[in-house]
Amino acid sequence: MGHTLAEKILAAKCDQDEVYPGEFINARVDVALASELSGVLAIEEFEKIKGARVREPEKVVFVMDHFTPAKDIKSAQIVKRCRDFARKHGIRFYDVGRAGIQHVLLPEQGIVVPGDLVAGADSHTCTYGFLGAFGTGIGSTDAAAAMALGEVWLKVPESIKFVYHGRPPKWVGGKDLILHTIGDIGVAGARYQAMEFTGEAVPHLSMASRFSMANMAIEAGAMAGLFAADEVTRAFVRQRGDREGLYFESDPDAEYAAVYEYDVTQMEPFIAAPFLPSNVKPVSELAGLEIDQVVIGMCTNGNLADLRAAAEVLKGRKIHPHVRAVIVPGTQKVYLDALREGLIEIFVDANCSVTTPTCGPCLGGHMGVLAEGERCVSTSNRNFHGRMGHIESEVYLANPYVAAASAITGVITSPDEVMN
Amino acid sequence: MTYEPTHQMTIGELLATQAAKYGQRPFLRLGNDRITYAEAERQANALTAGLRRLGLEAGDRLAVLLPNLPEYVLALFAAAKVGLILVPINVRRHETEVAARLEKTRPRALLTFSDPDNFHGVDHLALARRLQADLPDLERVIAVGSAEWADLLGSAAVPPAPTTRLEDTAVIAHTLGSSGQPRGAMLTHGGLARNAAAVAQILAATPDDVFLGAVPFSNAFGITPTILAGAIAGAELVCLPRYRPGDALRLIREASVTIHHGVPTMFSLELNHPDFDPAACRMRTGIMSGAPCPPELVRRVREEMGCQLLLAYGLTEASPGVTITRFDDGPVTAVETVGRPHEGIELKVVDEQGRDLPPGAEGELCVRGYNVMKGYWDDPEATAEAIDSDGWLRTGDLAVIDPDGPARIVGRKDEVINRGGFKVYPGPVEMVLRSHPGVKEAAVVSIPDLIYGEISCACVVKRPSADFSEGDLLNFAAEHLADYARPDRVLFFDALPRRGGGPVWKEYLRERVRIHGTAWKFGQNIDTDAIIPARRCNTADPRELALYCMEDADAEFVNNMSRGDLIVADANFGCGSSREVAPLTIKAAGVSAVIAKSFARIFFRNAINIGLPILECPEAVDRIQEGDRVEVEPAAGVIRNLTRDETYRAQPFPDFLQRIIDRGGLLAYVEDRLAQEA
């Protein structure tokens, strides 16, 4: 029997010829990851382990991204704790001004490459599947154990195959494909499984589009969301570091728990309405709904290509007087590239606020928290009750084109309407 | 009558002396067969010669896997005469337990028997021969009654004068360490004989007494106050190979037993037996020991059996007698304490740090004296832990020594349940539960709890015709116990696990209880991220967090969380959070395991990582109904529905996952791994 991409990566990480879905394994971790929020909990757990030291400091990465620059004394204390721990143990540490949002940062720095196993104390660690790495979210206790042992225990997931046919039309990107998919299968549709994204649409998807898709695999309950690394991936990786990585692909006779096929040619941009990422509707269905805020960027759509998309719509326009728009580049490098390309100027001209890279608004932490009754179009990945602020606020998940177009009109709007 | 000279005798010399003194008086009786002191001495000497002929020499170990038979007694004396160290093993031990004891003590010969019909179908001779294959030191396995046995006794050679000294080890009696591994306490000739003489003296035993051999001869309670004290008194010992209350009552009646030692359960079974007839009971005295003795039971034995029952405290490592009540004790001391120490034995009570405590204070009981073992066989580390440099043996029992002398045992140090700062002693709670008319047996153990640290769980066996509910028993407990001491949970069992017929095996029970509960069918997914609720409600209290963390579906969850539940989830079950809040909350609520059709990804990990067993088994979810009693064995992937008498199979946990669960979480497992590597 053949094996899926997920099975092949995991087999390589536990030195077995093959692994099967349902099997429990102890796998070697290539990168163990934490933010300040999960990191500080992992440190607490780690320090409870008698005789523990960080086994491979070069494989442990702490990225300060959730409440940074420190939004209050508490977050300052938390970051300091992480900083002190990182210095003491010699682990990789990314602080304000040198960092960005962890999932955008690590591939950009060449820290994660195809074929890696990334265990991150952040649920969106599944993002690394966009370049053919197996990334999965773990708990803080897991993270402590991973630091001490360099291993993580896993149950090998079944895989589900998603086949995307055709070439996506204008305004439709990876974000729309994944929203459509989650809308179809539901928030538990890929529970404890690996989503494998395939089909002739894939070569047409930019790395940023693939990023958005893998990033939201967790919103369907998946353990990982994977693309087989291809030439587009290889080009991306080579520009960023020395590590080559391992290029796996699924066998033709690999077994899948399910196969879903979608025609992307007729798709229009989608929006996930409150309060679940699976509550997905075409943008046309929600058009005209008044909004108060737009947030563009963060991890799901925080790459340069995403900012370019937003800038394409915002260029030469002003956002609606009743609307606030916050642009959050994924990393310092994305910020700088956007600056050099003139994108930041476009945003500022349009009356958008541009912030330092941070997860802040997405989880209602800081830099754009919503008040009671406010409605926000966001390019982030979650729209649960109170996710971005007050429990009575609403979040609509969309791609950067839709978010930018809606910022201009003050109501949910298809980019077509603004651009034509 | 005093027995002072026996203090200066080895066990081998003891029998010779008694044979000279009481020659034609009966010593051992089995059924209608009787052996006199002289005959016992002759047979023991023949066996001594036979054992020598096998090549056994002083210091070699002789294992005995025998029930309470006269041959056991002969082997005890013969071994002593050669200077062999006797290694008695209880016949009710499992094969692996027998193997562990033999591997550790490496005997050269083993005496056993074969009577599967009367011993639960176990053929001990076959068992011993199987084990012999892997025990290179074990040269001979001989069954009593066989041709080899007859051959062994066939020699009439008179043994040379013994060279054995009082301080030599006579017996290695096994006891269990805190983690359940066997430890062999090396008990000396001098220690056993003097302790037995002290008991005989206090019982005022004479050649007119008849001892009932009910407690297993393989343990120190059977050896010292029963076999040896009986011999010192010149009394008769009636052997009861397999204890059944009806048989014990028959012997008490027919053999006119005057002295009967036993654990509380034995007396309780006898008093409640339909054949019990106070008029036919000629019992004069006896010792109740080996477990906490309920005052109510002690009073009943004294009244209904018409005897001056004594209470004693001892432990294998102390040969075993430490304290005992006396005939002239007042009613409170006689019924509610374990008496004062034997002569020549010192007691003290110490705190957690080992500092001496004044009389009246509660602490760990320590013992010093002639009776303390030499140490654990081949285990200097455990010996050093047990006996300090001044010779004090730490008993692990918590006691109060009353200012006027008698001691009270309040519990086992490692069994005390710390319920949110309140100490709950299982002993008194068990006594209260046992006093309920419908309760046959009760044991109280702790369950880890995130709110209280530990909570208590009563494991109860009902009497056959009893009909009462958990609530009835809790109401009953509430009348007799402080609120914090009332059991938090009650679980009913068919029988309580015991090892080798000894006290309730609490380690095993704790393990069972942890993953045993009433099924609660909960259908919905528990989801959303904990970060936001944690911030919103600004609390670290898991229950409060749960209200926010598990919104929507989860208000139902929180409102229904009740202790003792075992969650059976209709569909997906889990929480998307990377924090352990959700499983911690569930565990804190007393949930002992989760069974679901499937799991959310991180919830599954986090549950395992905090030691909450979680199994995926659609069949179990379909079959189990709300309120069913369910038991889970994660390692085997077995889910038992006790209500419906059905078993379902989930994916078994591999070793490492089971170890994580057993160790209570991932961190302890990591520690073990690091320690191994080091």
Short mmCIF file of N, CA and C in Angstrom, two decimals, chain A residues 268-392:
data_model
loop_
_atom_site.label_atom_id
_atom_site.label_comp_id
_atom_site.label_asym_id
_atom_site.label_seq_id
_atom_site.Cartn_x
_atom_site.Cartn_y
_atom_site.Cartn_z
N GLU A 268 -16.38 32.68 -6.41
CA GLU A 268 -16.22 34.10 -6.13
C GLU A 268 -15.62 34.19 -4.72
N PRO A 269 -15.13 35.35 -4.29
CA PRO A 269 -14.57 35.44 -2.94
C PRO A 269 -15.63 35.03 -1.91
N PHE A 270 -15.13 34.40 -0.84
CA PHE A 270 -16.03 33.93 0.22
C PHE A 270 -15.77 34.69 1.51
N ILE A 271 -16.78 34.67 2.36
CA ILE A 271 -16.65 35.26 3.68
C ILE A 271 -17.17 34.25 4.71
N ALA A 272 -16.44 34.12 5.82
CA ALA A 272 -16.96 33.32 6.93
C ALA A 272 -17.60 34.29 7.91
N ALA A 273 -18.92 34.18 8.05
CA ALA A 273 -19.67 35.06 8.94
C ALA A 273 -19.57 34.54 10.37
N PRO A 274 -19.89 35.39 11.33
CA PRO A 274 -19.81 34.93 12.73
C PRO A 274 -20.74 33.73 12.93
N PHE A 275 -20.47 32.81 13.84
CA PHE A 275 -19.32 32.83 14.74
C PHE A 275 -18.46 31.59 14.55
N LEU A 276 -18.45 31.08 13.34
CA LEU A 276 -17.60 29.93 13.06
C LEU A 276 -16.96 30.10 11.69
N PRO A 277 -15.73 29.62 11.55
CA PRO A 277 -15.07 29.71 10.25
C PRO A 277 -15.78 28.89 9.18
N SER A 278 -16.71 28.03 9.59
CA SER A 278 -17.43 27.21 8.61
C SER A 278 -18.73 27.88 8.14
N ASN A 279 -19.04 29.01 8.75
CA ASN A 279 -20.28 29.70 8.38
C ASN A 279 -20.00 30.56 7.13
N VAL A 280 -19.76 29.87 6.03
CA VAL A 280 -19.17 30.52 4.85
C VAL A 280 -20.26 30.87 3.81
N LYS A 281 -20.15 32.09 3.30
CA LYS A 281 -21.11 32.54 2.29
C LYS A 281 -20.34 33.28 1.19
N PRO A 282 -20.86 33.28 -0.04
CA PRO A 282 -20.22 34.10 -1.08
C PRO A 282 -20.36 35.56 -0.68
N VAL A 283 -19.38 36.37 -1.05
CA VAL A 283 -19.39 37.77 -0.63
C VAL A 283 -20.67 38.47 -1.09
N SER A 284 -21.19 38.06 -2.23
CA SER A 284 -22.38 38.72 -2.77
C SER A 284 -23.57 38.59 -1.82
N GLU A 285 -23.59 37.47 -1.08
CA GLU A 285 -24.72 37.23 -0.18
C GLU A 285 -24.72 38.17 1.03
N LEU A 286 -23.53 38.65 1.37
CA LEU A 286 -23.41 39.50 2.56
C LEU A 286 -23.21 40.96 2.19
N ALA A 287 -23.18 41.22 0.90
CA ALA A 287 -22.88 42.57 0.41
C ALA A 287 -23.84 43.58 1.03
N GLY A 288 -23.31 44.74 1.42
CA GLY A 288 -24.15 45.79 1.95
C GLY A 288 -24.19 45.84 3.47
N LEU A 289 -23.63 44.86 4.12
CA LEU A 289 -23.63 44.85 5.58
C LEU A 289 -22.62 45.87 6.10
N GLU A 290 -23.11 46.78 6.95
CA GLU A 290 -22.24 47.86 7.44
C GLU A 290 -21.15 47.34 8.36
N ILE A 291 -19.99 47.97 8.24
CA ILE A 291 -18.87 47.54 9.07
C ILE A 291 -18.22 48.74 9.78
N ASP A 292 -17.44 48.43 10.81
CA ASP A 292 -16.77 49.48 11.58
C ASP A 292 -15.27 49.44 11.43
N GLN A 293 -14.75 48.26 11.16
CA GLN A 293 -13.29 48.13 11.10
C GLN A 293 -12.89 47.07 10.09
N VAL A 294 -11.69 47.28 9.56
CA VAL A 294 -11.09 46.27 8.68
C VAL A 294 -9.68 46.03 9.18
N VAL A 295 -9.30 44.75 9.25
CA VAL A 295 -7.90 44.45 9.60
C VAL A 295 -7.35 43.57 8.48
N ILE A 296 -6.22 43.99 7.92
CA ILE A 296 -5.61 43.24 6.82
C ILE A 296 -4.20 42.85 7.24
N GLY A 297 -3.86 41.58 7.01
CA GLY A 297 -2.51 41.11 7.33
C GLY A 297 -2.55 40.02 8.37
N MET A 298 -1.67 40.14 9.38
CA MET A 298 -1.47 39.12 10.43
C MET A 298 -0.98 37.83 9.78
N CYS A 299 -1.19 36.68 10.42
CA CYS A 299 -0.53 35.50 9.83
C CYS A 299 -1.21 35.02 8.57
N THR A 300 -2.52 34.84 8.60
CA THR A 300 -3.22 34.20 7.49
C THR A 300 -3.00 34.92 6.16
N ASN A 301 -3.02 36.25 6.22
CA ASN A 301 -2.80 37.02 4.98
C ASN A 301 -1.80 38.14 5.23
N GLY A 302 -0.68 37.79 5.84
CA GLY A 302 0.30 38.82 6.20
C GLY A 302 1.55 38.81 5.34
N ASN A 303 1.53 38.08 4.23
CA ASN A 303 2.69 38.05 3.35
C ASN A 303 2.65 39.25 2.40
N LEU A 304 3.79 39.48 1.74
CA LEU A 304 3.89 40.62 0.84
C LEU A 304 2.81 40.57 -0.24
N ALA A 305 2.55 39.36 -0.77
CA ALA A 305 1.54 39.23 -1.82
C ALA A 305 0.17 39.68 -1.33
N ASP A 306 -0.11 39.44 -0.06
CA ASP A 306 -1.40 39.83 0.50
C ASP A 306 -1.49 41.35 0.61
N LEU A 307 -0.37 41.97 1.02
CA LEU A 307 -0.38 43.43 1.14
C LEU A 307 -0.48 44.06 -0.25
N ARG A 308 0.17 43.41 -1.22
CA ARG A 308 0.04 43.90 -2.61
C ARG A 308 -1.42 43.85 -3.05
N ALA A 309 -2.11 42.75 -2.71
CA ALA A 309 -3.52 42.61 -3.09
C ALA A 309 -4.34 43.74 -2.49
N ALA A 310 -4.13 44.02 -1.22
CA ALA A 310 -4.89 45.08 -0.56
C ALA A 310 -4.56 46.43 -1.20
N ALA A 311 -3.27 46.63 -1.48
CA ALA A 311 -2.83 47.91 -2.05
C ALA A 311 -3.42 48.12 -3.45
N GLU A 312 -3.58 47.01 -4.17
CA GLU A 312 -4.14 47.10 -5.51
C GLU A 312 -5.53 47.75 -5.46
N VAL A 313 -6.30 47.40 -4.45
CA VAL A 313 -7.66 47.93 -4.31
C VAL A 313 -7.64 49.33 -3.69
N LEU A 314 -6.75 49.51 -2.73
CA LEU A 314 -6.75 50.79 -1.98
C LEU A 314 -6.04 51.93 -2.71
N LYS A 315 -5.26 51.58 -3.69
CA LYS A 315 -4.42 52.58 -4.36
C LYS A 315 -5.27 53.74 -4.88
N GLY A 316 -4.92 54.94 -4.45
CA GLY A 316 -5.59 56.13 -4.93
C GLY A 316 -6.98 56.31 -4.36
N ARG A 317 -7.36 55.51 -3.37
CA ARG A 317 -8.70 55.64 -2.79
C ARG A 317 -8.57 55.94 -1.30
N LYS A 318 -9.66 56.40 -0.72
CA LYS A 318 -9.72 56.64 0.72
C LYS A 318 -10.72 55.66 1.32
N ILE A 319 -10.43 55.21 2.53
CA ILE A 319 -11.41 54.33 3.18
C ILE A 319 -12.59 55.16 3.65
N HIS A 320 -13.70 54.47 3.87
CA HIS A 320 -14.95 55.12 4.26
C HIS A 320 -14.76 55.88 5.59
N PRO A 321 -15.36 57.05 5.72
CA PRO A 321 -15.15 57.87 6.93
C PRO A 321 -15.55 57.17 8.22
N HIS A 322 -16.49 56.23 8.16
CA HIS A 322 -16.92 55.55 9.39
C HIS A 322 -16.10 54.32 9.72
N VAL A 323 -15.14 54.05 8.87
CA VAL A 323 -14.40 52.79 9.02
C VAL A 323 -12.96 53.05 9.42
N ARG A 324 -12.42 52.21 10.29
CA ARG A 324 -11.00 52.22 10.61
C ARG A 324 -10.37 51.02 9.93
N ALA A 325 -9.22 51.23 9.36
CA ALA A 325 -8.51 50.09 8.75
C ALA A 325 -7.14 49.97 9.38
N VAL A 326 -6.77 48.74 9.73
CA VAL A 326 -5.48 48.47 10.34
C VAL A 326 -4.74 47.47 9.46
N ILE A 327 -3.54 47.85 9.05
CA ILE A 327 -2.74 46.94 8.21
C ILE A 327 -1.63 46.37 9.10
N VAL A 328 -1.52 45.03 9.11
CA VAL A 328 -0.53 44.38 9.97
C VAL A 328 0.38 43.50 9.12
N PRO A 329 1.57 44.01 8.75
CA PRO A 329 2.50 43.17 7.98
C PRO A 329 2.92 41.96 8.82
N GLY A 330 3.20 40.85 8.15
CA GLY A 330 3.52 39.61 8.86
C GLY A 330 4.86 39.65 9.58
N THR A 331 5.84 40.33 8.93
CA THR A 331 7.17 40.38 9.56
C THR A 331 7.80 41.74 9.27
N GLN A 332 8.95 41.98 9.89
CA GLN A 332 9.71 43.19 9.61
C GLN A 332 10.13 43.23 8.14
N LYS A 333 10.48 42.07 7.61
CA LYS A 333 10.92 42.03 6.20
C LYS A 333 9.75 42.36 5.28
N VAL A 334 8.57 41.80 5.58
CA VAL A 334 7.39 42.10 4.77
C VAL A 334 7.13 43.61 4.83
N TYR A 335 7.26 44.14 6.03
CA TYR A 335 7.07 45.58 6.24
C TYR A 335 8.03 46.38 5.36
N LEU A 336 9.29 46.02 5.42
CA LEU A 336 10.31 46.76 4.68
C LEU A 336 10.10 46.64 3.17
N ASP A 337 9.80 45.41 2.72
CA ASP A 337 9.54 45.22 1.29
C ASP A 337 8.34 46.06 0.85
N ALA A 338 7.31 46.06 1.69
CA ALA A 338 6.11 46.83 1.36
C ALA A 338 6.44 48.32 1.29
N LEU A 339 7.32 48.73 2.20
CA LEU A 339 7.73 50.13 2.24
C LEU A 339 8.48 50.49 0.95
N ARG A 340 9.41 49.61 0.59
CA ARG A 340 10.22 49.87 -0.60
C ARG A 340 9.38 49.86 -1.87
N GLU A 341 8.35 49.02 -1.87
CA GLU A 341 7.49 48.94 -3.06
C GLU A 341 6.48 50.08 -3.10
N GLY A 342 6.39 50.85 -2.02
CA GLY A 342 5.43 51.95 -1.98
C GLY A 342 4.07 51.56 -1.46
N LEU A 343 3.92 50.34 -0.99
CA LEU A 343 2.60 49.89 -0.51
C LEU A 343 2.20 50.64 0.75
N ILE A 344 3.17 50.88 1.62
CA ILE A 344 2.86 51.56 2.88
C ILE A 344 2.32 52.97 2.58
N GLU A 345 2.91 53.59 1.60
CA GLU A 345 2.45 54.93 1.23
C GLU A 345 0.99 54.89 0.77
N ILE A 346 0.68 53.87 -0.01
CA ILE A 346 -0.71 53.70 -0.48
C ILE A 346 -1.66 53.58 0.71
N PHE A 347 -1.24 52.75 1.68
CA PHE A 347 -2.11 52.52 2.85
C PHE A 347 -2.30 53.81 3.65
N VAL A 348 -1.19 54.50 3.87
CA VAL A 348 -1.29 55.72 4.68
C VAL A 348 -2.13 56.76 3.96
N ASP A 349 -1.91 56.85 2.65
CA ASP A 349 -2.72 57.78 1.87
C ASP A 349 -4.21 57.46 1.96
N ALA A 350 -4.50 56.18 2.08
CA ALA A 350 -5.91 55.76 2.13
C ALA A 350 -6.51 55.91 3.52
N ASN A 351 -5.70 56.43 4.46
CA ASN A 351 -6.10 56.61 5.88
C ASN A 351 -6.09 55.32 6.68
N CYS A 352 -5.27 54.39 6.24
CA CYS A 352 -5.13 53.15 7.02
C CYS A 352 -4.02 53.34 8.05
N SER A 353 -4.21 52.67 9.17
CA SER A 353 -3.14 52.61 10.17
C SER A 353 -2.27 51.41 9.81
N VAL A 354 -0.94 51.61 9.86
CA VAL A 354 -0.04 50.48 9.61
C VAL A 354 0.70 50.20 10.91
N THR A 355 0.62 48.97 11.33
CA THR A 355 1.23 48.64 12.63
C THR A 355 2.48 47.79 12.46
N THR A 356 3.17 47.64 13.55
CA THR A 356 4.29 46.70 13.60
C THR A 356 3.72 45.28 13.46
N PRO A 357 4.51 44.32 13.00
CA PRO A 357 4.01 42.95 12.91
C PRO A 357 3.56 42.45 14.29
N THR A 358 2.38 41.93 14.37
CA THR A 358 1.86 41.42 15.65
C THR A 358 0.61 40.59 15.43
N CYS A 359 0.37 39.68 16.34
CA CYS A 359 -0.88 38.90 16.33
C CYS A 359 -2.01 39.70 16.99
N GLY A 360 -1.63 40.82 17.63
CA GLY A 360 -2.53 41.59 18.49
C GLY A 360 -4.00 41.62 18.15
N PRO A 361 -4.41 42.19 17.00
CA PRO A 361 -5.84 42.35 16.75
C PRO A 361 -6.59 41.02 16.59
N CYS A 362 -5.95 40.04 16.01
CA CYS A 362 -6.62 38.78 15.67
C CYS A 362 -7.25 38.15 16.90
N LEU A 363 -6.54 38.22 18.03
CA LEU A 363 -7.07 37.58 19.24
C LEU A 363 -7.59 38.61 20.22
N GLY A 364 -7.88 39.81 19.67
CA GLY A 364 -8.44 40.83 20.55
C GLY A 364 -7.48 41.28 21.62
N GLY A 365 -6.22 41.18 21.33
CA GLY A 365 -5.20 41.50 22.33
C GLY A 365 -4.94 42.98 22.43
N HIS A 366 -4.55 43.57 21.31
CA HIS A 366 -4.28 45.01 21.25
C HIS A 366 -4.18 45.41 19.78
N MET A 367 -4.02 46.70 19.50
CA MET A 367 -3.85 47.21 18.13
C MET A 367 -5.10 47.01 17.28
N GLY A 368 -6.27 47.26 17.86
CA GLY A 368 -7.48 47.15 17.04
C GLY A 368 -8.54 46.27 17.65
N VAL A 369 -8.74 46.43 18.96
CA VAL A 369 -9.75 45.64 19.68
C VAL A 369 -11.13 46.24 19.40
N LEU A 370 -12.14 45.37 19.26
CA LEU A 370 -13.48 45.84 18.92
C LEU A 370 -14.33 46.17 20.15
N ALA A 371 -15.17 47.20 19.99
CA ALA A 371 -16.11 47.58 21.06
C ALA A 371 -17.40 46.79 20.89
N GLU A 372 -18.27 46.93 21.87
CA GLU A 372 -19.57 46.24 21.84
C GLU A 372 -20.33 46.61 20.57
N GLY A 373 -20.84 45.60 19.89
CA GLY A 373 -21.67 45.83 18.72
C GLY A 373 -20.91 46.13 17.44
N GLU A 374 -19.60 46.24 17.51
CA GLU A 374 -18.84 46.57 16.29
C GLU A 374 -18.67 45.35 15.39
N ARG A 375 -18.52 45.68 14.11
CA ARG A 375 -18.40 44.63 13.11
C ARG A 375 -17.09 44.85 12.35
N CYS A 376 -16.37 43.77 12.12
CA CYS A 376 -15.05 43.90 11.50
C CYS A 376 -14.89 42.89 10.36
N VAL A 377 -14.33 43.35 9.27
CA VAL A 377 -13.90 42.40 8.23
C VAL A 377 -12.41 42.20 8.45
N SER A 378 -12.01 40.94 8.60
CA SER A 378 -10.62 40.67 8.94
C SER A 378 -10.07 39.58 8.04
N THR A 379 -8.79 39.69 7.74
CA THR A 379 -8.17 38.63 6.93
C THR A 379 -7.61 37.53 7.82
N SER A 380 -7.99 37.52 9.09
CA SER A 380 -7.46 36.51 10.02
C SER A 380 -8.20 35.18 9.86
N ASN A 381 -8.11 34.32 10.85
CA ASN A 381 -8.60 32.96 10.68
C ASN A 381 -9.70 32.52 11.64
N ARG A 382 -10.06 33.36 12.59
CA ARG A 382 -11.07 32.92 13.56
C ARG A 382 -12.10 34.01 13.81
N ASN A 383 -13.32 33.60 13.97
CA ASN A 383 -14.40 34.57 14.18
C ASN A 383 -15.34 34.16 15.30
N PHE A 384 -14.78 33.45 16.31
CA PHE A 384 -15.60 33.01 17.45
C PHE A 384 -16.13 34.22 18.21
N HIS A 385 -17.07 33.96 19.10
CA HIS A 385 -17.60 35.03 19.97
C HIS A 385 -16.45 35.76 20.65
N GLY A 386 -16.44 37.06 20.50
CA GLY A 386 -15.48 37.86 21.24
C GLY A 386 -14.03 37.68 20.82
N ARG A 387 -13.82 37.07 19.70
CA ARG A 387 -12.43 36.79 19.28
C ARG A 387 -11.58 38.05 19.19
N MET A 388 -12.16 39.12 18.64
CA MET A 388 -11.35 40.32 18.45
C MET A 388 -11.69 41.42 19.44
N GLY A 389 -12.43 41.08 20.46
CA GLY A 389 -12.75 42.11 21.44
C GLY A 389 -14.01 41.77 22.20
N HIS A 390 -14.92 42.75 22.25
CA HIS A 390 -16.14 42.58 23.06
C HIS A 390 -16.91 41.34 22.61
N ILE A 391 -17.51 40.70 23.61
CA ILE A 391 -18.27 39.49 23.32
C ILE A 391 -19.40 39.75 22.32
N GLU A 392 -19.90 40.99 22.30
CA GLU A 392 -20.97 41.35 21.36
C GLU A 392 -20.42 41.99 20.08
#
